[in-house]
C-alpha cells in the first residue's frame, strides 16, 4: 500500500476491522444498530420540530437544545450508516475519499458539540447565578453568536487538520482497528515522519476539549454553589431540575471521551476503547432526546399539546 505518488492516494482502500470477526452476530448487531439509528434520528427530529413549532420553547435553553439535536442527527449519520452497511454486506473496505470525508464530519461535529455543550452550561449559569440579568445578557444576538461560533470553529479547524492528514503517505497494512475512520489509527498507518500529524492531533484535542470542558466545569461549580445557598428545599430542587438533564449529557459525553483518549491507549485495552467510543458516538445522541424529554416539564407539555393537536386533526 506504500505510495509515493500523491495522485494515486485516492485509489487507496482501507479496511475497517470494526467489531472483529463475528459473522454469527452480524444480523443481531445490524438490527440493534438499525433500531438505535432510527430511534436517534426520530427522537432528535422530534425535539427540533417541537422547538421550532412551540412558541413557549423559543428561549435560549431550547434554542441551544435544537442546535444540539440537529448536530446529534448529523453526528450519528456520519457513523452508523457505514456500520450498518458493513454489517449487512460484510464488506469492510472504505475508499480514501470516503474515509477522509467521514473523518472530517466526525471531527467537525465532535468539536462543535464540545463548544455547544459549553454554551449550554453558560446559559444555565446565567439563568441560575444571574437571573436578574439573564434576559439582557443571553439575548437573541448573543445566542446566535455562540451557536454560529461553535459550528464555524469546529468545521474550519477540522478542515485544516484533515487537509494536512490527507497528505500522509500510507503504508501496509491498510487495516484500521476501529469501526470508523478515527485519526489515531489513521496516523499509525502513515509512512515517514508523523510528528507534525501527532502534534496537530494533540493540539486539536486540547483546543476543542480542554477549554469547553473547563468552562463547563467552572459553570457547574458556580451553579451548584448558588443552588446550595438557596434556603428552601423546593427552590433548590427547582433550580437543579433546570440543569440536571444537561449535566447528565455532559457527564456521559466527556466521561467516555476522556477515558477513551487518555487512559486506554494500550493495545491490550483496544476492545474497551471501541466500547467507550460507541458511548460518545452512538449512546450520547440516542439518550439526549430521552433525557431531555423525560426530565423536562416544559418539553413534556409541548409534546402533549402537539399530540393533542395531531389527534384532533385526525378526528376531523
C-alpha positions as YAML, in Angstrom:
chain: A
units: angstrom
residues:
- id: 1
  name: UNK
  ca: [0.00, 0.00, 0.00]
- id: 2
  name: UNK
  ca: [3.00, 2.31, 0.14]
- id: 3
  name: UNK
  ca: [2.63, 5.02, -2.43]
- id: 4
  name: UNK
  ca: [4.88, 7.95, -3.18]
- id: 5
  name: UNK
  ca: [2.61, 9.38, -5.88]
- id: 6
  name: UNK
  ca: [0.03, 11.74, -4.40]
- id: 7
  name: UNK
  ca: [-2.14, 11.33, -7.50]
- id: 8
  name: UNK
  ca: [-2.83, 7.69, -6.64]
- id: 9
  name: UNK
  ca: [-3.68, 8.28, -2.98]
- id: 10
  name: UNK
  ca: [-7.41, 8.43, -3.75]
- id: 11
  name: UNK
  ca: [-7.27, 4.83, -5.02]
- id: 12
  name: UNK
  ca: [-6.30, 3.55, -1.57]
- id: 13
  name: UNK
  ca: [-8.73, 1.27, 0.22]
- id: 14
  name: UNK
  ca: [-8.80, 0.98, 3.99]
- id: 15
  name: UNK
  ca: [-10.32, -1.94, 5.90]
- id: 16
  name: UNK
  ca: [-12.40, -1.06, 8.95]
- id: 17
  name: UNK
  ca: [-11.96, -4.03, 11.27]
- id: 18
  name: UNK
  ca: [-14.94, -2.85, 13.32]
- id: 19
  name: UNK
  ca: [-16.01, -5.35, 15.95]
- id: 20
  name: UNK
  ca: [-13.74, -8.10, 14.71]
- id: 21
  name: UNK
  ca: [-14.66, -11.35, 13.00]
- id: 22
  name: UNK
  ca: [-18.14, -12.06, 14.39]
- id: 23
  name: UNK
  ca: [-20.15, -13.38, 11.40]
- id: 24
  name: UNK
  ca: [-22.68, -15.11, 13.64]
- id: 25
  name: UNK
  ca: [-23.51, -11.81, 15.34]
- id: 26
  name: UNK
  ca: [-23.81, -9.64, 12.21]
- id: 27
  name: UNK
  ca: [-27.60, -9.89, 11.91]
- id: 28
  name: UNK
  ca: [-28.12, -9.17, 15.60]
- id: 29
  name: UNK
  ca: [-25.72, -6.21, 15.53]
- id: 30
  name: UNK
  ca: [-27.29, -4.89, 12.32]
- id: 31
  name: UNK
  ca: [-30.81, -4.94, 13.82]
- id: 32
  name: UNK
  ca: [-29.53, -3.43, 17.09]
- id: 33
  name: UNK
  ca: [-27.78, -0.53, 15.38]
- id: 34
  name: UNK
  ca: [-30.67, -0.04, 12.96]
- id: 35
  name: UNK
  ca: [-33.10, 0.40, 15.87]
- id: 36
  name: UNK
  ca: [-30.63, 2.75, 17.59]
- id: 37
  name: UNK
  ca: [-30.22, 4.82, 14.42]
- id: 38
  name: UNK
  ca: [-33.96, 5.12, 13.72]
- id: 39
  name: UNK
  ca: [-34.67, 5.98, 17.37]
- id: 40
  name: UNK
  ca: [-31.88, 8.55, 17.49]
- id: 41
  name: UNK
  ca: [-32.95, 10.33, 14.30]
- id: 42
  name: UNK
  ca: [-36.64, 10.22, 15.23]
- id: 43
  name: UNK
  ca: [-36.05, 11.46, 18.79]
- id: 44
  name: UNK
  ca: [-33.79, 14.34, 17.81]
- id: 45
  name: UNK
  ca: [-36.03, 15.31, 14.89]
- id: 46
  name: UNK
  ca: [-38.97, 15.44, 17.31]
- id: 47
  name: UNK
  ca: [-37.02, 17.82, 19.58]
- id: 48
  name: UNK
  ca: [-36.14, 20.09, 16.64]
- id: 49
  name: UNK
  ca: [-39.76, 20.12, 15.44]
- id: 50
  name: UNK
  ca: [-41.15, 20.99, 18.88]
- id: 51
  name: UNK
  ca: [-38.55, 23.70, 19.49]
- id: 52
  name: UNK
  ca: [-39.40, 25.34, 16.17]
- id: 53
  name: UNK
  ca: [-43.19, 24.90, 16.39]
- id: 54
  name: UNK
  ca: [-43.94, 25.69, 20.06]
- id: 55
  name: UNK
  ca: [-43.55, 29.38, 20.98]
- id: 56
  name: UNK
  ca: [-43.13, 28.53, 24.67]
- id: 57
  name: UNK
  ca: [-39.88, 26.80, 23.74]
- id: 58
  name: UNK
  ca: [-38.49, 29.88, 21.99]
- id: 59
  name: UNK
  ca: [-35.97, 30.51, 24.77]
- id: 60
  name: UNK
  ca: [-32.14, 30.40, 24.80]
- id: 61
  name: UNK
  ca: [-32.06, 26.99, 26.51]
- id: 62
  name: UNK
  ca: [-34.25, 25.36, 23.86]
- id: 63
  name: UNK
  ca: [-32.52, 27.24, 21.07]
- id: 64
  name: UNK
  ca: [-29.26, 25.53, 22.06]
- id: 65
  name: UNK
  ca: [-31.09, 22.23, 22.54]
- id: 66
  name: UNK
  ca: [-32.41, 22.48, 18.98]
- id: 67
  name: UNK
  ca: [-28.87, 23.10, 17.75]
- id: 68
  name: UNK
  ca: [-27.60, 20.14, 19.76]
- id: 69
  name: UNK
  ca: [-30.31, 17.84, 18.38]
- id: 70
  name: UNK
  ca: [-29.51, 18.94, 14.82]
- id: 71
  name: UNK
  ca: [-25.85, 18.20, 15.48]
- id: 72
  name: UNK
  ca: [-26.60, 14.79, 17.04]
- id: 73
  name: UNK
  ca: [-28.67, 13.79, 14.00]
- id: 74
  name: UNK
  ca: [-25.76, 14.65, 11.67]
- id: 75
  name: UNK
  ca: [-23.23, 13.13, 14.08]
- id: 76
  name: UNK
  ca: [-24.89, 9.73, 14.27]
- id: 77
  name: UNK
  ca: [-25.50, 9.78, 10.49]
- id: 78
  name: UNK
  ca: [-21.74, 10.11, 9.99]
- id: 79
  name: UNK
  ca: [-21.02, 6.88, 11.87]
- id: 80
  name: UNK
  ca: [-23.99, 4.48, 11.91]
- id: 81
  name: UNK
  ca: [-24.85, 4.16, 8.17]
- id: 82
  name: UNK
  ca: [-21.31, 2.93, 7.48]
- id: 83
  name: UNK
  ca: [-21.54, 0.45, 10.38]
- id: 84
  name: UNK
  ca: [-24.91, -0.79, 9.08]
- id: 85
  name: UNK
  ca: [-23.56, -1.20, 5.54]
- id: 86
  name: UNK
  ca: [-20.51, -3.13, 6.79]
- id: 87
  name: UNK
  ca: [-22.65, -5.46, 8.91]
- id: 88
  name: UNK
  ca: [-25.21, -6.06, 6.15]
- id: 89
  name: UNK
  ca: [-22.81, -6.68, 3.26]
- id: 90
  name: UNK
  ca: [-19.76, -7.94, 5.15]
- id: 91
  name: UNK
  ca: [-17.68, -5.55, 3.03]
- id: 92
  name: UNK
  ca: [-15.43, -3.63, 5.44]
- id: 93
  name: UNK
  ca: [-13.48, -1.65, 2.86]
- id: 94
  name: UNK
  ca: [-13.72, 2.12, 2.58]
- id: 95
  name: UNK
  ca: [-12.04, 4.26, -0.07]
- id: 96
  name: UNK
  ca: [-9.66, 7.09, 0.73]
- id: 97
  name: UNK
  ca: [-12.20, 9.82, -0.13]
- id: 98
  name: UNK
  ca: [-14.96, 8.15, 1.90]
- id: 99
  name: UNK
  ca: [-12.67, 7.66, 4.89]
- id: 100
  name: UNK
  ca: [-11.48, 11.25, 4.96]
- id: 101
  name: UNK
  ca: [-14.98, 12.60, 4.40]
- id: 102
  name: UNK
  ca: [-16.14, 10.62, 7.43]
- id: 103
  name: UNK
  ca: [-13.08, 11.79, 9.39]
- id: 104
  name: UNK
  ca: [-13.86, 15.42, 8.55]
- id: 105
  name: UNK
  ca: [-17.52, 15.39, 9.53]
- id: 106
  name: UNK
  ca: [-16.89, 13.29, 12.63]
- id: 107
  name: UNK
  ca: [-14.14, 15.64, 13.82]
- id: 108
  name: UNK
  ca: [-16.06, 18.81, 12.93]
- id: 109
  name: UNK
  ca: [-19.27, 17.70, 14.64]
- id: 110
  name: UNK
  ca: [-17.47, 16.38, 17.74]
- id: 111
  name: UNK
  ca: [-15.59, 19.69, 18.07]
- id: 112
  name: UNK
  ca: [-18.80, 21.66, 17.60]
- id: 113
  name: UNK
  ca: [-20.57, 19.58, 20.24]
- id: 114
  name: UNK
  ca: [-17.91, 20.38, 22.84]
- id: 115
  name: UNK
  ca: [-18.48, 24.11, 22.41]
- id: 116
  name: UNK
  ca: [-22.27, 23.80, 22.14]
- id: 117
  name: UNK
  ca: [-22.34, 21.93, 25.46]
- id: 118
  name: UNK
  ca: [-20.18, 24.69, 26.95]
- id: 119
  name: UNK
  ca: [-22.58, 27.34, 25.60]
- id: 120
  name: UNK
  ca: [-25.50, 25.45, 27.16]
- id: 121
  name: UNK
  ca: [-23.72, 25.30, 30.51]
- id: 122
  name: UNK
  ca: [-23.00, 29.04, 30.34]
- id: 123
  name: UNK
  ca: [-26.68, 29.65, 29.59]
- id: 124
  name: UNK
  ca: [-27.64, 27.68, 32.71]
- id: 125
  name: UNK
  ca: [-25.01, 29.57, 34.73]
- id: 126
  name: UNK
  ca: [-26.54, 32.93, 33.77]
- id: 127
  name: UNK
  ca: [-30.09, 31.67, 34.39]
- id: 128
  name: UNK
  ca: [-29.32, 30.42, 37.91]
- id: 129
  name: UNK
  ca: [-26.48, 32.65, 39.12]
- id: 130
  name: UNK
  ca: [-27.53, 35.93, 37.46]
- id: 131
  name: UNK
  ca: [-31.32, 35.62, 36.98]
- id: 132
  name: UNK
  ca: [-31.99, 39.39, 37.04]
- id: 133
  name: UNK
  ca: [-29.59, 40.00, 34.14]
- id: 134
  name: UNK
  ca: [-30.31, 36.75, 32.26]
- id: 135
  name: UNK
  ca: [-32.59, 38.07, 29.52]
- id: 136
  name: UNK
  ca: [-30.38, 41.08, 28.88]
- id: 137
  name: UNK
  ca: [-27.17, 39.02, 28.70]
- id: 138
  name: UNK
  ca: [-28.49, 35.96, 26.88]
- id: 139
  name: UNK
  ca: [-30.30, 37.88, 24.13]
- id: 140
  name: UNK
  ca: [-31.08, 36.61, 20.64]
- id: 141
  name: UNK
  ca: [-27.96, 38.15, 19.10]
- id: 142
  name: UNK
  ca: [-25.64, 36.62, 21.70]
- id: 143
  name: UNK
  ca: [-27.30, 33.19, 21.33]
- id: 144
  name: UNK
  ca: [-26.77, 33.31, 17.56]
- id: 145
  name: UNK
  ca: [-23.15, 34.35, 18.04]
- id: 146
  name: UNK
  ca: [-22.47, 31.46, 20.43]
- id: 147
  name: UNK
  ca: [-24.13, 28.90, 18.16]
- id: 148
  name: UNK
  ca: [-22.54, 30.22, 14.96]
- id: 149
  name: UNK
  ca: [-19.12, 30.40, 16.60]
- id: 150
  name: UNK
  ca: [-19.44, 26.79, 17.79]
- id: 151
  name: UNK
  ca: [-20.35, 25.49, 14.33]
- id: 152
  name: UNK
  ca: [-17.83, 27.57, 12.35]
- id: 153
  name: UNK
  ca: [-14.86, 26.94, 14.64]
- id: 154
  name: UNK
  ca: [-15.42, 23.18, 14.57]
- id: 155
  name: UNK
  ca: [-15.79, 22.92, 10.80]
- id: 156
  name: UNK
  ca: [-13.00, 25.34, 9.85]
- id: 157
  name: UNK
  ca: [-10.37, 23.98, 12.24]
- id: 158
  name: UNK
  ca: [-11.14, 20.37, 11.31]
- id: 159
  name: UNK
  ca: [-10.86, 21.24, 7.60]
- id: 160
  name: UNK
  ca: [-7.27, 22.40, 8.15]
- id: 161
  name: UNK
  ca: [-6.41, 19.28, 10.15]
- id: 162
  name: UNK
  ca: [-7.94, 16.88, 7.60]
- id: 163
  name: UNK
  ca: [-6.18, 18.71, 4.75]
- id: 164
  name: UNK
  ca: [-2.84, 18.01, 6.41]
- id: 165
  name: UNK
  ca: [-3.87, 14.44, 7.24]
- id: 166
  name: UNK
  ca: [-4.84, 13.72, 3.64]
- id: 167
  name: UNK
  ca: [-1.26, 14.39, 2.52]
- id: 168
  name: UNK
  ca: [0.13, 11.50, 4.54]
- id: 169
  name: UNK
  ca: [1.64, 8.66, 2.51]
- id: 170
  name: UNK
  ca: [0.09, 5.43, 3.75]
- id: 171
  name: UNK
  ca: [1.84, 2.08, 4.11]
- id: 172
  name: UNK
  ca: [0.78, -1.53, 4.51]
- id: 173
  name: UNK
  ca: [-1.12, -2.91, 6.27]
- id: 174
  name: UNK
  ca: [-4.22, -0.87, 5.42]
- id: 175
  name: UNK
  ca: [-6.31, -2.10, 8.35]
- id: 176
  name: UNK
  ca: [-7.95, 0.42, 10.70]
- id: 177
  name: UNK
  ca: [-8.68, -1.25, 14.03]
- id: 178
  name: UNK
  ca: [-11.88, 0.70, 14.61]
- id: 179
  name: UNK
  ca: [-15.46, 0.93, 13.32]
- id: 180
  name: UNK
  ca: [-14.95, 4.40, 11.80]
- id: 181
  name: UNK
  ca: [-12.06, 6.47, 10.44]
- id: 182
  name: UNK
  ca: [-10.52, 7.76, 13.65]
- id: 183
  name: UNK
  ca: [-7.42, 9.99, 13.33]
- id: 184
  name: UNK
  ca: [-5.23, 7.99, 15.76]
- id: 185
  name: UNK
  ca: [-5.24, 4.62, 13.88]
- id: 186
  name: UNK
  ca: [-5.03, 6.52, 10.57]
- id: 187
  name: UNK
  ca: [-1.86, 8.32, 11.66]
- id: 188
  name: UNK
  ca: [-0.36, 4.96, 12.67]
- id: 189
  name: UNK
  ca: [-0.76, 3.75, 9.06]
- id: 190
  name: UNK
  ca: [1.28, 6.65, 7.68]
- id: 191
  name: UNK
  ca: [4.87, 6.32, 6.50]
- id: 192
  name: UNK
  ca: [7.80, 8.57, 7.32]
- id: 193
  name: UNK
  ca: [7.87, 11.34, 9.88]
- id: 194
  name: UNK
  ca: [4.45, 11.69, 11.53]
- id: 195
  name: UNK
  ca: [5.49, 14.09, 14.28]
- id: 196
  name: UNK
  ca: [3.57, 17.02, 12.76]
- id: 197
  name: UNK
  ca: [0.38, 14.98, 12.49]
- id: 198
  name: UNK
  ca: [0.65, 13.71, 16.06]
- id: 199
  name: UNK
  ca: [1.29, 17.26, 17.26]
- id: 200
  name: UNK
  ca: [-1.68, 18.66, 15.30]
- id: 201
  name: UNK
  ca: [-3.95, 15.91, 16.61]
- id: 202
  name: UNK
  ca: [-2.86, 16.71, 20.17]
- id: 203
  name: UNK
  ca: [-3.38, 20.45, 19.67]
- id: 204
  name: UNK
  ca: [-6.83, 19.90, 18.13]
- id: 205
  name: UNK
  ca: [-7.83, 17.64, 21.02]
- id: 206
  name: UNK
  ca: [-6.64, 20.21, 23.56]
- id: 207
  name: UNK
  ca: [-8.22, 23.23, 21.86]
- id: 208
  name: UNK
  ca: [-11.60, 21.62, 21.30]
- id: 209
  name: UNK
  ca: [-11.83, 19.60, 24.50]
- id: 210
  name: UNK
  ca: [-9.99, 21.33, 27.32]
- id: 211
  name: UNK
  ca: [-11.34, 24.94, 27.13]
- id: 212
  name: UNK
  ca: [-15.03, 23.97, 26.77]
- id: 213
  name: UNK
  ca: [-14.63, 21.29, 29.43]
- id: 214
  name: UNK
  ca: [-13.09, 23.79, 31.86]
- id: 215
  name: UNK
  ca: [-15.79, 26.35, 31.04]
- id: 216
  name: UNK
  ca: [-18.48, 23.73, 31.62]
- id: 217
  name: UNK
  ca: [-16.86, 22.59, 34.86]
- id: 218
  name: UNK
  ca: [-16.50, 26.17, 36.12]
- id: 219
  name: UNK
  ca: [-20.12, 26.95, 35.22]
- id: 220
  name: UNK
  ca: [-21.40, 23.96, 37.18]
- id: 221
  name: UNK
  ca: [-19.22, 24.71, 40.20]
- id: 222
  name: UNK
  ca: [-20.81, 28.17, 40.30]
- id: 223
  name: UNK
  ca: [-24.28, 26.71, 39.66]
- id: 224
  name: UNK
  ca: [-24.01, 24.12, 42.44]
- id: 225
  name: UNK
  ca: [-22.60, 26.72, 44.85]
- id: 226
  name: UNK
  ca: [-25.53, 29.04, 44.10]
- id: 227
  name: UNK
  ca: [-28.10, 26.26, 44.43]
- id: 228
  name: UNK
  ca: [-26.74, 25.21, 47.83]
- id: 229
  name: UNK
  ca: [-27.26, 28.78, 49.06]
- id: 230
  name: UNK
  ca: [-30.98, 28.66, 48.27]
- id: 231
  name: UNK
  ca: [-32.75, 28.38, 51.66]
- id: 232
  name: UNK
  ca: [-35.75, 26.24, 50.67]
- id: 233
  name: UNK
  ca: [-35.52, 22.62, 49.54]
- id: 234
  name: UNK
  ca: [-38.20, 23.26, 46.90]
- id: 235
  name: UNK
  ca: [-36.20, 26.16, 45.48]
- id: 236
  name: UNK
  ca: [-33.04, 24.07, 45.33]
- id: 237
  name: UNK
  ca: [-34.87, 21.22, 43.59]
- id: 238
  name: UNK
  ca: [-36.48, 23.56, 41.06]
- id: 239
  name: UNK
  ca: [-33.15, 25.26, 40.27]
- id: 240
  name: UNK
  ca: [-31.29, 21.96, 39.90]
- id: 241
  name: UNK
  ca: [-34.03, 20.48, 37.66]
- id: 242
  name: UNK
  ca: [-33.34, 23.17, 35.03]
- id: 243
  name: UNK
  ca: [-29.77, 21.94, 34.50]
- id: 244
  name: UNK
  ca: [-29.83, 18.28, 35.55]
- id: 245
  name: UNK
  ca: [-30.57, 16.97, 32.03]
- id: 246
  name: UNK
  ca: [-27.67, 18.89, 30.54]
- id: 247
  name: UNK
  ca: [-25.37, 17.77, 33.36]
- id: 248
  name: UNK
  ca: [-26.17, 14.10, 32.68]
- id: 249
  name: UNK
  ca: [-25.43, 14.51, 28.94]
- id: 250
  name: UNK
  ca: [-22.17, 16.36, 29.65]
- id: 251
  name: UNK
  ca: [-21.07, 13.67, 32.10]
- id: 252
  name: UNK
  ca: [-21.69, 10.85, 29.61]
- id: 253
  name: UNK
  ca: [-20.05, 12.70, 26.71]
- id: 254
  name: UNK
  ca: [-16.91, 14.00, 28.43]
- id: 255
  name: UNK
  ca: [-16.53, 10.99, 30.71]
- id: 256
  name: UNK
  ca: [-16.29, 8.49, 27.88]
- id: 257
  name: UNK
  ca: [-14.12, 10.77, 25.70]
- id: 258
  name: UNK
  ca: [-11.61, 11.47, 28.45]
- id: 259
  name: UNK
  ca: [-11.30, 7.79, 29.35]
- id: 260
  name: UNK
  ca: [-11.09, 6.62, 25.73]
- id: 261
  name: UNK
  ca: [-8.47, 9.16, 24.67]
- id: 262
  name: UNK
  ca: [-6.30, 9.36, 27.77]
- id: 263
  name: UNK
  ca: [-6.47, 6.12, 29.75]
- id: 264
  name: UNK
  ca: [-6.98, 3.47, 27.09]
- id: 265
  name: UNK
  ca: [-4.14, 3.86, 24.58]
- id: 266
  name: UNK
  ca: [-2.74, 0.44, 25.37]
- id: 267
  name: UNK
  ca: [-3.28, -2.20, 22.66]
- id: 268
  name: UNK
  ca: [-4.48, -4.66, 25.28]
- id: 269
  name: UNK
  ca: [-7.45, -2.37, 26.00]
- id: 270
  name: UNK
  ca: [-8.39, -1.56, 22.39]
- id: 271
  name: UNK
  ca: [-11.66, -3.53, 22.66]
- id: 272
  name: UNK
  ca: [-12.70, -1.48, 25.68]
- id: 273
  name: UNK
  ca: [-11.65, 1.63, 23.75]
- id: 274
  name: UNK
  ca: [-14.12, 0.71, 20.99]
- id: 275
  name: UNK
  ca: [-16.89, 0.18, 23.52]
- id: 276
  name: UNK
  ca: [-16.27, 3.61, 25.02]
- id: 277
  name: UNK
  ca: [-16.12, 5.14, 21.54]
- id: 278
  name: UNK
  ca: [-19.59, 3.72, 20.94]
- id: 279
  name: UNK
  ca: [-20.77, 5.58, 24.04]
- id: 280
  name: UNK
  ca: [-19.97, 9.06, 22.75]
- id: 281
  name: UNK
  ca: [-20.65, 8.37, 19.05]
- id: 282
  name: UNK
  ca: [-23.82, 6.28, 19.41]
- id: 283
  name: UNK
  ca: [-25.11, 6.33, 23.01]
- id: 284
  name: UNK
  ca: [-25.00, 10.10, 23.60]
- id: 285
  name: UNK
  ca: [-27.08, 11.02, 20.51]
- id: 286
  name: UNK
  ca: [-29.54, 8.26, 21.49]
- id: 287
  name: UNK
  ca: [-30.05, 9.24, 25.13]
- id: 288
  name: UNK
  ca: [-30.15, 13.02, 24.58]
- id: 289
  name: UNK
  ca: [-33.81, 13.15, 23.45]
- id: 290
  name: UNK
  ca: [-34.79, 10.63, 26.13]
- id: 291
  name: UNK
  ca: [-33.09, 12.59, 28.92]
- id: 292
  name: UNK
  ca: [-34.46, 15.97, 27.87]
- id: 293
  name: UNK
  ca: [-37.99, 14.70, 27.21]
- id: 294
  name: UNK
  ca: [-38.36, 12.60, 30.35]
- id: 295
  name: UNK
  ca: [-36.81, 15.11, 32.76]
- id: 296
  name: UNK
  ca: [-38.17, 18.38, 31.41]
- id: 297
  name: UNK
  ca: [-41.71, 19.52, 32.25]
- id: 298
  name: UNK
  ca: [-41.88, 22.25, 29.58]
- id: 299
  name: UNK
  ca: [-40.83, 19.82, 26.90]
- id: 300
  name: UNK
  ca: [-43.37, 17.22, 28.06]
- id: 301
  name: UNK
  ca: [-46.11, 19.87, 28.00]
- id: 302
  name: UNK
  ca: [-45.12, 20.89, 24.47]
- id: 303
  name: UNK
  ca: [-45.14, 17.25, 23.37]
- id: 304
  name: UNK
  ca: [-48.53, 16.68, 24.98]
- id: 305
  name: UNK
  ca: [-50.00, 19.70, 23.17]
- id: 306
  name: UNK
  ca: [-48.53, 18.58, 19.86]
- id: 307
  name: UNK
  ca: [-50.00, 15.08, 20.27]
- id: 308
  name: UNK
  ca: [-53.42, 16.54, 21.21]
- id: 309
  name: UNK
  ca: [-53.41, 18.76, 18.12]
- id: 310
  name: UNK
  ca: [-52.42, 15.84, 15.92]
- id: 311
  name: UNK
  ca: [-55.17, 13.62, 17.35]
- id: 312
  name: UNK
  ca: [-57.73, 16.43, 16.90]
- id: 313
  name: UNK
  ca: [-56.58, 16.87, 13.29]
- id: 314
  name: UNK
  ca: [-57.03, 13.14, 12.57]
- id: 315
  name: UNK
  ca: [-60.58, 13.20, 14.00]
- id: 316
  name: UNK
  ca: [-61.72, 15.94, 11.60]
...
